[in-house]
mmCIF file of C-alpha atoms in Angstrom:
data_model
loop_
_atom_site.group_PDB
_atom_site.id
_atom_site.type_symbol
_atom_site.label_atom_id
_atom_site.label_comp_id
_atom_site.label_asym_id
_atom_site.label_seq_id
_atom_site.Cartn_x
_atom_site.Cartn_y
_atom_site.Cartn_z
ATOM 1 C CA UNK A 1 79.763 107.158 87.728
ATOM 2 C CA UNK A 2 82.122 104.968 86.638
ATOM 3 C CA UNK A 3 84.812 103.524 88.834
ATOM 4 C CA UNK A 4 87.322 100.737 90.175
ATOM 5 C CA UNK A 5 87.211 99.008 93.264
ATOM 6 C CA UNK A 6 88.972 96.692 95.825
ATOM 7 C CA UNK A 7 86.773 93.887 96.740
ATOM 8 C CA UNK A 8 88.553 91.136 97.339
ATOM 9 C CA UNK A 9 92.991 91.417 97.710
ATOM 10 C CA UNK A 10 95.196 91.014 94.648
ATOM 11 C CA UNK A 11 91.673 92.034 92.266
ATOM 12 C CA UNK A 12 91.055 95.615 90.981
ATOM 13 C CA UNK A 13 87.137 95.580 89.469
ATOM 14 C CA UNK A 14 85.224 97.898 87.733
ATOM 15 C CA UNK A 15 82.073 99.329 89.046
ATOM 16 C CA UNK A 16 79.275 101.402 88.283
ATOM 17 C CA UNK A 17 78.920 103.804 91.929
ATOM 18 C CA UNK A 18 76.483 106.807 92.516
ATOM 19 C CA UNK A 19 78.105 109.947 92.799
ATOM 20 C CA UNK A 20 79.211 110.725 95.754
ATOM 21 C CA UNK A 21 77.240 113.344 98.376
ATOM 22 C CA UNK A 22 80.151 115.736 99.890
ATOM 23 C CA UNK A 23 79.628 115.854 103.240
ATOM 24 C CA UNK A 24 78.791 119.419 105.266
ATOM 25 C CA UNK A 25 82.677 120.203 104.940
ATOM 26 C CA UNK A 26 83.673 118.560 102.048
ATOM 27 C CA UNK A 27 83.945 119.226 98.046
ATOM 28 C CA UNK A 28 82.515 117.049 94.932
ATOM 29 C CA UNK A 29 85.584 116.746 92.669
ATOM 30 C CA UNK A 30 85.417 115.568 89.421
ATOM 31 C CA UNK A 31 88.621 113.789 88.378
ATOM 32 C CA UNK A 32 90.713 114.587 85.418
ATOM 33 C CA UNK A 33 93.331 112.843 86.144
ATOM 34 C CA UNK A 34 94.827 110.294 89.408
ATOM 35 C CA UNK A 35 98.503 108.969 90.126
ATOM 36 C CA UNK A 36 99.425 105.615 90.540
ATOM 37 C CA UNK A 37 101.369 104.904 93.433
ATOM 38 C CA UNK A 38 102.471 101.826 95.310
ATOM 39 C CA UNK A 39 100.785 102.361 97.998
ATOM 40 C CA UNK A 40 97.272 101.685 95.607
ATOM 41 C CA UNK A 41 99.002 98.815 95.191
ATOM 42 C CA UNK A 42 99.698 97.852 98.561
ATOM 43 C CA UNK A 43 95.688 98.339 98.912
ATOM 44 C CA UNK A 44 94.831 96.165 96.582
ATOM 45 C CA UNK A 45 97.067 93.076 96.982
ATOM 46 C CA UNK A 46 96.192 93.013 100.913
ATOM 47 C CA UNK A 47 99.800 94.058 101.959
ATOM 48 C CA UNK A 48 97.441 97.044 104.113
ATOM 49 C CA UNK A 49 94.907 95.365 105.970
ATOM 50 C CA UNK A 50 91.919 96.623 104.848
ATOM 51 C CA UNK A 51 89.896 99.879 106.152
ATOM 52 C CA UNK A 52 86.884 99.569 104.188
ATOM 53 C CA UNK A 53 85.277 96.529 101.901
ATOM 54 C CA UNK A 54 85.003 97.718 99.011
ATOM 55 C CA UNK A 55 87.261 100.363 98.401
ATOM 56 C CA UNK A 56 88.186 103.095 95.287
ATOM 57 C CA UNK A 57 91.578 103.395 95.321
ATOM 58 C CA UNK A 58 93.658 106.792 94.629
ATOM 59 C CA UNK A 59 95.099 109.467 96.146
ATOM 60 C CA UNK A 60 96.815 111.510 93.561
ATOM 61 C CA UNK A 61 93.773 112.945 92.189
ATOM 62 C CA UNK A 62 93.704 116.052 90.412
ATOM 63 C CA UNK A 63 90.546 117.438 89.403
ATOM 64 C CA UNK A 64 87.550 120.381 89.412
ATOM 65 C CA UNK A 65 85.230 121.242 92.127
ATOM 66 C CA UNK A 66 81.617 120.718 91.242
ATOM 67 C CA UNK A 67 80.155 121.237 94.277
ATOM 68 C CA UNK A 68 80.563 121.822 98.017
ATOM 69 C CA UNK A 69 78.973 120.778 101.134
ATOM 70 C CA UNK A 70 76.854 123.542 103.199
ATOM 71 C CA UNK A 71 79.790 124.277 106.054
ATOM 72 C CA UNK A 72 82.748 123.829 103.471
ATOM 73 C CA UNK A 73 85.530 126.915 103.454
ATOM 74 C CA UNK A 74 87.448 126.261 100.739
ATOM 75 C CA UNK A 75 88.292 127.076 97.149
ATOM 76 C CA UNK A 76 85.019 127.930 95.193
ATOM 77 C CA UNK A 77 83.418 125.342 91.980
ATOM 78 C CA UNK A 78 85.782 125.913 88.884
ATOM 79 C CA UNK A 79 89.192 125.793 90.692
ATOM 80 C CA UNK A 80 91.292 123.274 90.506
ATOM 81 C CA UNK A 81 92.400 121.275 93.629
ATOM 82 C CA UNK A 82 94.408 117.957 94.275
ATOM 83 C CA UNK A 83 92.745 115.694 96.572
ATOM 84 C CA UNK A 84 95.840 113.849 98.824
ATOM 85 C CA UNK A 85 96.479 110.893 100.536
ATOM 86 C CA UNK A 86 96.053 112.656 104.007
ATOM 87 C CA UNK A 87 92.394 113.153 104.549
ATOM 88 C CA UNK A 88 91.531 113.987 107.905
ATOM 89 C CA UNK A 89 93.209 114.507 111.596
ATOM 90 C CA UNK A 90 91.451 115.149 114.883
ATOM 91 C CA UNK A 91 92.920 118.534 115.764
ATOM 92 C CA UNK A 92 92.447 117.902 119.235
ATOM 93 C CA UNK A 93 95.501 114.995 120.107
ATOM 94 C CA UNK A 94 98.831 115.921 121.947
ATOM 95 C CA UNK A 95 100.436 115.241 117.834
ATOM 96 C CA UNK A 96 98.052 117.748 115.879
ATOM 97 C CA UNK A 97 98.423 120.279 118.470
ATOM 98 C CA UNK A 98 101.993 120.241 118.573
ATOM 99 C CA UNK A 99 102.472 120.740 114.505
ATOM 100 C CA UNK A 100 102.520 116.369 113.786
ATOM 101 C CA UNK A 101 99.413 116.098 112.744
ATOM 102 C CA UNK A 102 100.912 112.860 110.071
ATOM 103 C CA UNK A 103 101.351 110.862 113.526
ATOM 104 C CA UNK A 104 97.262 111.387 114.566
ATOM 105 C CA UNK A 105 95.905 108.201 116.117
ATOM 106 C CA UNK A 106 92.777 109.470 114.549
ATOM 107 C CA UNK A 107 94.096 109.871 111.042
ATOM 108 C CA UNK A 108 91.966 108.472 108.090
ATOM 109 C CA UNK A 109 93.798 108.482 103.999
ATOM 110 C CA UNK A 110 92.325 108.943 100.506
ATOM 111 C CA UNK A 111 92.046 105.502 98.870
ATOM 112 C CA UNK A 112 92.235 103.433 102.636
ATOM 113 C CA UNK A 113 89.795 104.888 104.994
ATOM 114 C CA UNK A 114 87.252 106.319 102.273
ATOM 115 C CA UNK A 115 86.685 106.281 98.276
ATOM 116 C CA UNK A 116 89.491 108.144 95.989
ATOM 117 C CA UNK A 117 90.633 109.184 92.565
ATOM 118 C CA UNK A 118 89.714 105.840 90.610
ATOM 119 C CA UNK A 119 86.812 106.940 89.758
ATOM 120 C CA UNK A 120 84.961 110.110 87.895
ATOM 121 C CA UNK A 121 84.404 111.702 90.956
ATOM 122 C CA UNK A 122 85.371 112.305 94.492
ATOM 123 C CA UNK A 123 85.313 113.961 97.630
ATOM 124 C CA UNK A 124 87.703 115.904 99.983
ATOM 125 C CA UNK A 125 87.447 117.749 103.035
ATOM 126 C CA UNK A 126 88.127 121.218 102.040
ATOM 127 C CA UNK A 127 90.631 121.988 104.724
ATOM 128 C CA UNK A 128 92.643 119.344 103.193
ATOM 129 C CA UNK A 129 92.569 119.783 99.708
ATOM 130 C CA UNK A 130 95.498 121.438 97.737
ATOM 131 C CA UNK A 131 94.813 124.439 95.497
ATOM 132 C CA UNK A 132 97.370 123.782 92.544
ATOM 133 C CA UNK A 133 99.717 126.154 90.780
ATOM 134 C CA UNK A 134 99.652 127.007 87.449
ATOM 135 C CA UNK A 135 101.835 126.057 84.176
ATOM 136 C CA UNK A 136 101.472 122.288 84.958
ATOM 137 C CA UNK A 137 98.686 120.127 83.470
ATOM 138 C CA UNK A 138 96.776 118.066 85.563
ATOM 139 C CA UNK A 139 98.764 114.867 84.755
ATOM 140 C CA UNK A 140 101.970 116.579 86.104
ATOM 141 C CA UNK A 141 100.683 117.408 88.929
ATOM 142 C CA UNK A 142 99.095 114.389 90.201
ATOM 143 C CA UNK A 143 101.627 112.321 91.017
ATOM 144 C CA UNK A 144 103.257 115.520 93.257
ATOM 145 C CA UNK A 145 99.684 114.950 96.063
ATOM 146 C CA UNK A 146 101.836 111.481 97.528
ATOM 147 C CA UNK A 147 104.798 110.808 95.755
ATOM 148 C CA UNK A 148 105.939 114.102 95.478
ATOM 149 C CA UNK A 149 105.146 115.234 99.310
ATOM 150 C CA UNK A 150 105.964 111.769 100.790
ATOM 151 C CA UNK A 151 109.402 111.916 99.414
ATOM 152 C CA UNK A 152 110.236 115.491 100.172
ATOM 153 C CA UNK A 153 109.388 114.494 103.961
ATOM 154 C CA UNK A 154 112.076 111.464 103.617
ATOM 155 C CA UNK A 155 114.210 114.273 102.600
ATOM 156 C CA UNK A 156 113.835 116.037 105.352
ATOM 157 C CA UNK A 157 113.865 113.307 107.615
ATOM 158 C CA UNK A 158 116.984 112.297 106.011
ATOM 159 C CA UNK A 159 118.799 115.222 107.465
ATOM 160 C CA UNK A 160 120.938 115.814 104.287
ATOM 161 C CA UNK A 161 123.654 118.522 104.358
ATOM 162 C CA UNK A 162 123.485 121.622 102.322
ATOM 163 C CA UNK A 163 125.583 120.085 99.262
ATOM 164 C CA UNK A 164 125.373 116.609 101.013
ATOM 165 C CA UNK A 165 125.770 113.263 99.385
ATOM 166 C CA UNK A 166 122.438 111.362 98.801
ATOM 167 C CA UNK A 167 121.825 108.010 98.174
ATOM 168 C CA UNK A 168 118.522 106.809 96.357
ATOM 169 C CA UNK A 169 117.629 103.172 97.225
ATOM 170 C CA UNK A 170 114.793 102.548 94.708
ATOM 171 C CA UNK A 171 113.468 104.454 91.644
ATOM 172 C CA UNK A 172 109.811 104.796 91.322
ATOM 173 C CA UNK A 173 107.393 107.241 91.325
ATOM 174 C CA UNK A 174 108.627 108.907 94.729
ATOM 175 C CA UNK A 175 111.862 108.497 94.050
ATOM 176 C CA UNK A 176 112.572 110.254 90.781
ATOM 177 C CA UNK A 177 111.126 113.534 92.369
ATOM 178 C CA UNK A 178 112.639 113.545 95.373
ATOM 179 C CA UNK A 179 116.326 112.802 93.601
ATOM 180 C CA UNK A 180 115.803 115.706 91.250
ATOM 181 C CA UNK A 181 114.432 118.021 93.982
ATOM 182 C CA UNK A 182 117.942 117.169 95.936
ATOM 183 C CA UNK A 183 120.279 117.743 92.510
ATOM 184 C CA UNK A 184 118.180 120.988 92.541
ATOM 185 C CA UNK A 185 118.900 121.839 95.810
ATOM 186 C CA UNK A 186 122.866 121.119 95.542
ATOM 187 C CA UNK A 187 122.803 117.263 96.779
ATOM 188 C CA UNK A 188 125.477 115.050 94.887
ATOM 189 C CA UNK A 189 122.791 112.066 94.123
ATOM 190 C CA UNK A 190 123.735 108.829 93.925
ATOM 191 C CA UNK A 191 120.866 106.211 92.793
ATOM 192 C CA UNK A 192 121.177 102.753 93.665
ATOM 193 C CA UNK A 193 118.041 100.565 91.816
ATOM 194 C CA UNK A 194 118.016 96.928 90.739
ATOM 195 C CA UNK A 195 116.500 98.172 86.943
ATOM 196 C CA UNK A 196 118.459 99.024 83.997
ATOM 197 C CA UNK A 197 115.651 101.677 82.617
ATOM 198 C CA UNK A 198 115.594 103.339 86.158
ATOM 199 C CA UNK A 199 119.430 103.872 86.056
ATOM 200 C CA UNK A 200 119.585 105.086 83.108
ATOM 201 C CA UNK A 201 116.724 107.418 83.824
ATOM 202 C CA UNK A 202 118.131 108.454 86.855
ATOM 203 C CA UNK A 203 121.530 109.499 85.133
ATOM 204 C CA UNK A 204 119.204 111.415 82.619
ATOM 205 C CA UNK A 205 117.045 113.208 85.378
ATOM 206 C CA UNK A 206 120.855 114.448 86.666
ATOM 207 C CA UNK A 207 122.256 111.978 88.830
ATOM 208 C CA UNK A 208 125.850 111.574 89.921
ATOM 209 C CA UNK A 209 125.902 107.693 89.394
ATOM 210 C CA UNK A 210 123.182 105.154 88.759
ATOM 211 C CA UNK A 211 124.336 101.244 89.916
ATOM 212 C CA UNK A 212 122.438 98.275 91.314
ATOM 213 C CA UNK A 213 120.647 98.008 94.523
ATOM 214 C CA UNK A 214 123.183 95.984 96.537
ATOM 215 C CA UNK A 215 126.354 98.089 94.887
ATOM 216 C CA UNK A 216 128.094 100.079 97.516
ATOM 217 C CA UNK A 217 128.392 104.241 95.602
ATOM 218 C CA UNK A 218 131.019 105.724 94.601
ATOM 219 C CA UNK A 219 131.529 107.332 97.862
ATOM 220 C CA UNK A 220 130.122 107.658 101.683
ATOM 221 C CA UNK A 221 127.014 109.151 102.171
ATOM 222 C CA UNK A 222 125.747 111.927 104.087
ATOM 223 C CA UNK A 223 121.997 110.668 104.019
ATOM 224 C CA UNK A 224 120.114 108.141 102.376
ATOM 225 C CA UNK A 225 117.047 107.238 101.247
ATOM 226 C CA UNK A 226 114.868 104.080 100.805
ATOM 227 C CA UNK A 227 112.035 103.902 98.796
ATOM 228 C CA UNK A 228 111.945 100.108 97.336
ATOM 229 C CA UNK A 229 110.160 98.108 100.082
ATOM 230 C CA UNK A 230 112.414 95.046 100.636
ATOM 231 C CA UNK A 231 113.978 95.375 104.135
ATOM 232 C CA UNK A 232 117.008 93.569 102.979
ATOM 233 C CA UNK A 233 118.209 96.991 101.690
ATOM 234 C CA UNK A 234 118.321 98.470 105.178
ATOM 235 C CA UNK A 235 121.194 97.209 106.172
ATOM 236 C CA UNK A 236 123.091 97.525 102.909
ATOM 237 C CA UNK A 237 121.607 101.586 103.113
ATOM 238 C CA UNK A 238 123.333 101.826 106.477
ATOM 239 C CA UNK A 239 126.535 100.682 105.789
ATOM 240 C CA UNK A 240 127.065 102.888 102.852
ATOM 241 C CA UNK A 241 126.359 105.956 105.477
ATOM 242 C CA UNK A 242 129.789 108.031 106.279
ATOM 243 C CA UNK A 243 129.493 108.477 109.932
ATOM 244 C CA UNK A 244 126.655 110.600 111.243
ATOM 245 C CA UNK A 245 124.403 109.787 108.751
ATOM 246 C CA UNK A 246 120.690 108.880 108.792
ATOM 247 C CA UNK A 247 119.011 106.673 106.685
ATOM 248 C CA UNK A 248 115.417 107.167 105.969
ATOM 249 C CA UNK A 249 112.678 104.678 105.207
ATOM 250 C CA UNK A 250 110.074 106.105 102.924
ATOM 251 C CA UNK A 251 107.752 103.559 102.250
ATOM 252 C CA UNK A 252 104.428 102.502 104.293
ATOM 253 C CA UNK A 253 104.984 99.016 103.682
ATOM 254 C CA UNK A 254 108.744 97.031 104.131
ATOM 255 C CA UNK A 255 109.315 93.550 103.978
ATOM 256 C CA UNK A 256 111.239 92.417 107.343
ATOM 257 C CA UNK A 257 114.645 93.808 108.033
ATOM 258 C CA UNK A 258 117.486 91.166 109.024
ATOM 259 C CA UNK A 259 119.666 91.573 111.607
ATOM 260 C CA UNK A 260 121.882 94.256 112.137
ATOM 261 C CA UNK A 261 124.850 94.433 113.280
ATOM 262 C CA UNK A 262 126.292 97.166 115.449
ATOM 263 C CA UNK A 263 129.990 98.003 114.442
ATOM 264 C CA UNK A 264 128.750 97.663 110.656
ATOM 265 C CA UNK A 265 125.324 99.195 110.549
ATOM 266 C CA UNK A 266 124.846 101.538 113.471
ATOM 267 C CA UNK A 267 128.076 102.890 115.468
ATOM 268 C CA UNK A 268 129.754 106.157 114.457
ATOM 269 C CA UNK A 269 126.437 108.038 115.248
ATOM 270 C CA UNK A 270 124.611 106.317 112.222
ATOM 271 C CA UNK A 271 120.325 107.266 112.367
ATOM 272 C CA UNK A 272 117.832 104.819 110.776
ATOM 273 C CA UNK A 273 114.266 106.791 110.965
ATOM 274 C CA UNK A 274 110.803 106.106 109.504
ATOM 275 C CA UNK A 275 108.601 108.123 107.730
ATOM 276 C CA UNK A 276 104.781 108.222 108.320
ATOM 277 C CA UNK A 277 102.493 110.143 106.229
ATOM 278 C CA UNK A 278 102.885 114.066 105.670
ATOM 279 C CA UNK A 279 101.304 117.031 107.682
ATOM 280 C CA UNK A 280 99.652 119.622 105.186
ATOM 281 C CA UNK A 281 102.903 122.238 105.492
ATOM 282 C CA UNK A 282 104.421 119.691 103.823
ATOM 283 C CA UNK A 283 102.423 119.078 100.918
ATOM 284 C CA UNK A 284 102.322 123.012 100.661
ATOM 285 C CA UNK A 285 105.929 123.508 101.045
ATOM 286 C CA UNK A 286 106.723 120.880 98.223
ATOM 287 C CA UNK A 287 104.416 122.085 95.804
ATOM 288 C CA UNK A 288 106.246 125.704 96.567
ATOM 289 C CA UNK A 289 109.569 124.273 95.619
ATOM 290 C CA UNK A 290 108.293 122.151 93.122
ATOM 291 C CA UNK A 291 106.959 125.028 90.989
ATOM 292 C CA UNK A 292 110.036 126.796 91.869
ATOM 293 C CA UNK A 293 112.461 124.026 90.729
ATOM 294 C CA UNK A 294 110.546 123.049 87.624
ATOM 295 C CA UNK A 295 109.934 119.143 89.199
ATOM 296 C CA UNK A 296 108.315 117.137 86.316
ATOM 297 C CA UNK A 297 107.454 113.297 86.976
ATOM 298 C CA UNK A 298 108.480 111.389 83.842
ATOM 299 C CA UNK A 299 105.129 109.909 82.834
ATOM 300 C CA UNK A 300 103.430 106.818 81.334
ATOM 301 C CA UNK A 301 99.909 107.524 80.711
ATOM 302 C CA UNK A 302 97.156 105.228 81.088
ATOM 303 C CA UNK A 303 93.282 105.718 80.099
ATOM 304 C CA UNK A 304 91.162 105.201 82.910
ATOM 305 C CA UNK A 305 89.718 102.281 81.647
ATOM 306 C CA UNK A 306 93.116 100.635 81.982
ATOM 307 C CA UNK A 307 93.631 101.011 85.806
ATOM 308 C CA UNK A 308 93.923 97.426 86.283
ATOM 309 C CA UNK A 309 97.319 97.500 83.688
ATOM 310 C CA UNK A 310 98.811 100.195 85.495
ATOM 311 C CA UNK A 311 98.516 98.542 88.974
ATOM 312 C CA UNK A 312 99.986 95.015 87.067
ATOM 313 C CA UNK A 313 102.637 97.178 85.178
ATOM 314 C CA UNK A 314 103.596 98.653 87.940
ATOM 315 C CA UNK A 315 103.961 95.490 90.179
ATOM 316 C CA UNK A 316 106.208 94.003 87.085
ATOM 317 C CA UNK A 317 108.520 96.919 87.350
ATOM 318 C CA UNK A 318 107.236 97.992 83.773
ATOM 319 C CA UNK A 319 106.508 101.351 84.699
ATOM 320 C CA UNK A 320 109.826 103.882 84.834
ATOM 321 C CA UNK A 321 108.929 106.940 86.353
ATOM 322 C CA UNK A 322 105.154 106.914 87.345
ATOM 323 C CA UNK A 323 102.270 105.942 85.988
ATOM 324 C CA UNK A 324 98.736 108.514 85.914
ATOM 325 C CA UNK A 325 95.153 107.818 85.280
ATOM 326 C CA UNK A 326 93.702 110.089 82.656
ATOM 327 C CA UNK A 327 89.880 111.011 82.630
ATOM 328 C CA UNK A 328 88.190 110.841 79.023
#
């Protein structure tokens, strides 16, 4: 099959790989279609230390099952299934058993730990694969496996009031999903993003107000959210907060965060919280509300034999919205 691969950091190759034997309880996917998200970026440029030399990136992949190992439970050849960034857990550690599976010290991700959706086809456990709703095509729905989930658990980490005031620090892929789920949801979203296309998309997709990165909004903030990975922004995030408010970091990677300072950044019951990952409820939970909201990504499409421009465009800030592999 053909596929692309991380050998070395900052290079994405091309590469001719068997197709893959599903293990006893996993499925053979064939890809139609795979997301683009930072984080393949991240894998590629060495900003994640490497799991495994070399490496097919992608974990947004949306495809058919082919085949299925002999102890596999899971949806039957023909269906359609998204294979995620979360791959497997233990199911045995003091986090899995108490519902936080995301925080397993055993944990192993799509595109890191073993082969993904850059390629023609690919395997998932079946316990973790996502059966897909219906009236979306397969580009749609691929960037809603990691984008989509990822930022609806920085939502909810977030801690937003019902008819809260969000900010958005960052506009990418994540981003532009999670902001419309909010406005959906009854959020006043305010979207704070160093490019002119992303504000202007953002204002489109329904926001409140659209300025740059560093601007202070319009007004305090019950909750915020950062997506863009420069740490800098933490402690501009904070201070926008109206007291009691949590700011929540979405990304897996952040450059280092300066020095905060107390009166300014933290007192008044301000929250600054992580994200790591997503359990399965959530990915199930945000598909639910994304088919019942209507989420659509705003797209750029990019044939498969093009992965290596989507990974540059998207470093250059030349992709608004996201960006989505499609299968010929």
């Amino acid at each position: 099959m053909r596929a692309w691969t991380v050998r070395t950091p900052g290079r994405l190759e091309p590469a001719e790989l068997p197709v893959p034997e599903p293990a006893a309880d996993e499925l053979l996917v064939r890809v139609r279609a795979c997301g683009v998200c930072r984080t393949d970026l991240h894998v590629r440029d060495g900003d994640l230390a490497p799991h495994r030399t070399p490496v097919v990136p992608g974990h947004e992949a949306v495809g058919e099952v082919v085949a299925a190992g002999a102890r596999a439970q899971g949806p039957p050849p023909g269906t359609r299934v998204g294979v995620p960034w979360l791959r497997r857990t233990c199911g045995r550690c003091r986090y899995c058993l108490r519902g936080q599976e995301n925080l397993c010290p055993s944990s192993l991700y799509t595109g890191w730990d073993a082969d993904g959706g850059y390629a023609e086809y690919a395997t998932v456990p079946a316990a973790y694969a996502y059966e897909l709703p219906a009236g979306c095509t397969d580009a749609e729905l691929a960037p809603l496996l990691c984008a989509g989930i990822i930022g609806h658990r920085a939502l909810r980490r977030a801690e937003l009031p019902p008819g809260g005031r969000l900010g958005v620090y960052g506009y990418g892929g994540s981003a532009h999903l999670t902001a419309q789920l909010a406005a959906a949801q009854g959020a006043v979203v305010h979207v704070l993003t160093r490019s002119p296309a992303a504000r202007a998309l953002a204002l489109e997709l329904g926001a409140a107000s659209a300025g740059d990165a560093y601007d202070a909004p319009p007004e305090p903030l019950d909750a915020a959210i950062l997506f863009a990975p420069v740490g800098d922004l933490v402690p501009v995030a904070l201070e926008a907060l109206d007291s009691g408010g949590t700011l929540s970091v979405a990304g897996i990677h952040l450059t280092d965060v300066p020095p905060l300072d107390y009166a300014r950044h933290l007192f008044r019951e301000r929250t600054l919280r992580s994200v790591t990952a997503n359990t399965r409820e959530d990915g199930r939970d945000f598909l639910a509300a994304a088919a019942e909201h209507r989420i659509r990504p705003r797209m750029t499409p990019y044939p498969f034999d093009r992965a290596d421009r989507a990974l540059d465009d998207l470093a250059a800030d030349r992709v608004n919205g996201v960006a989505v592999l499609i299968m010929p």
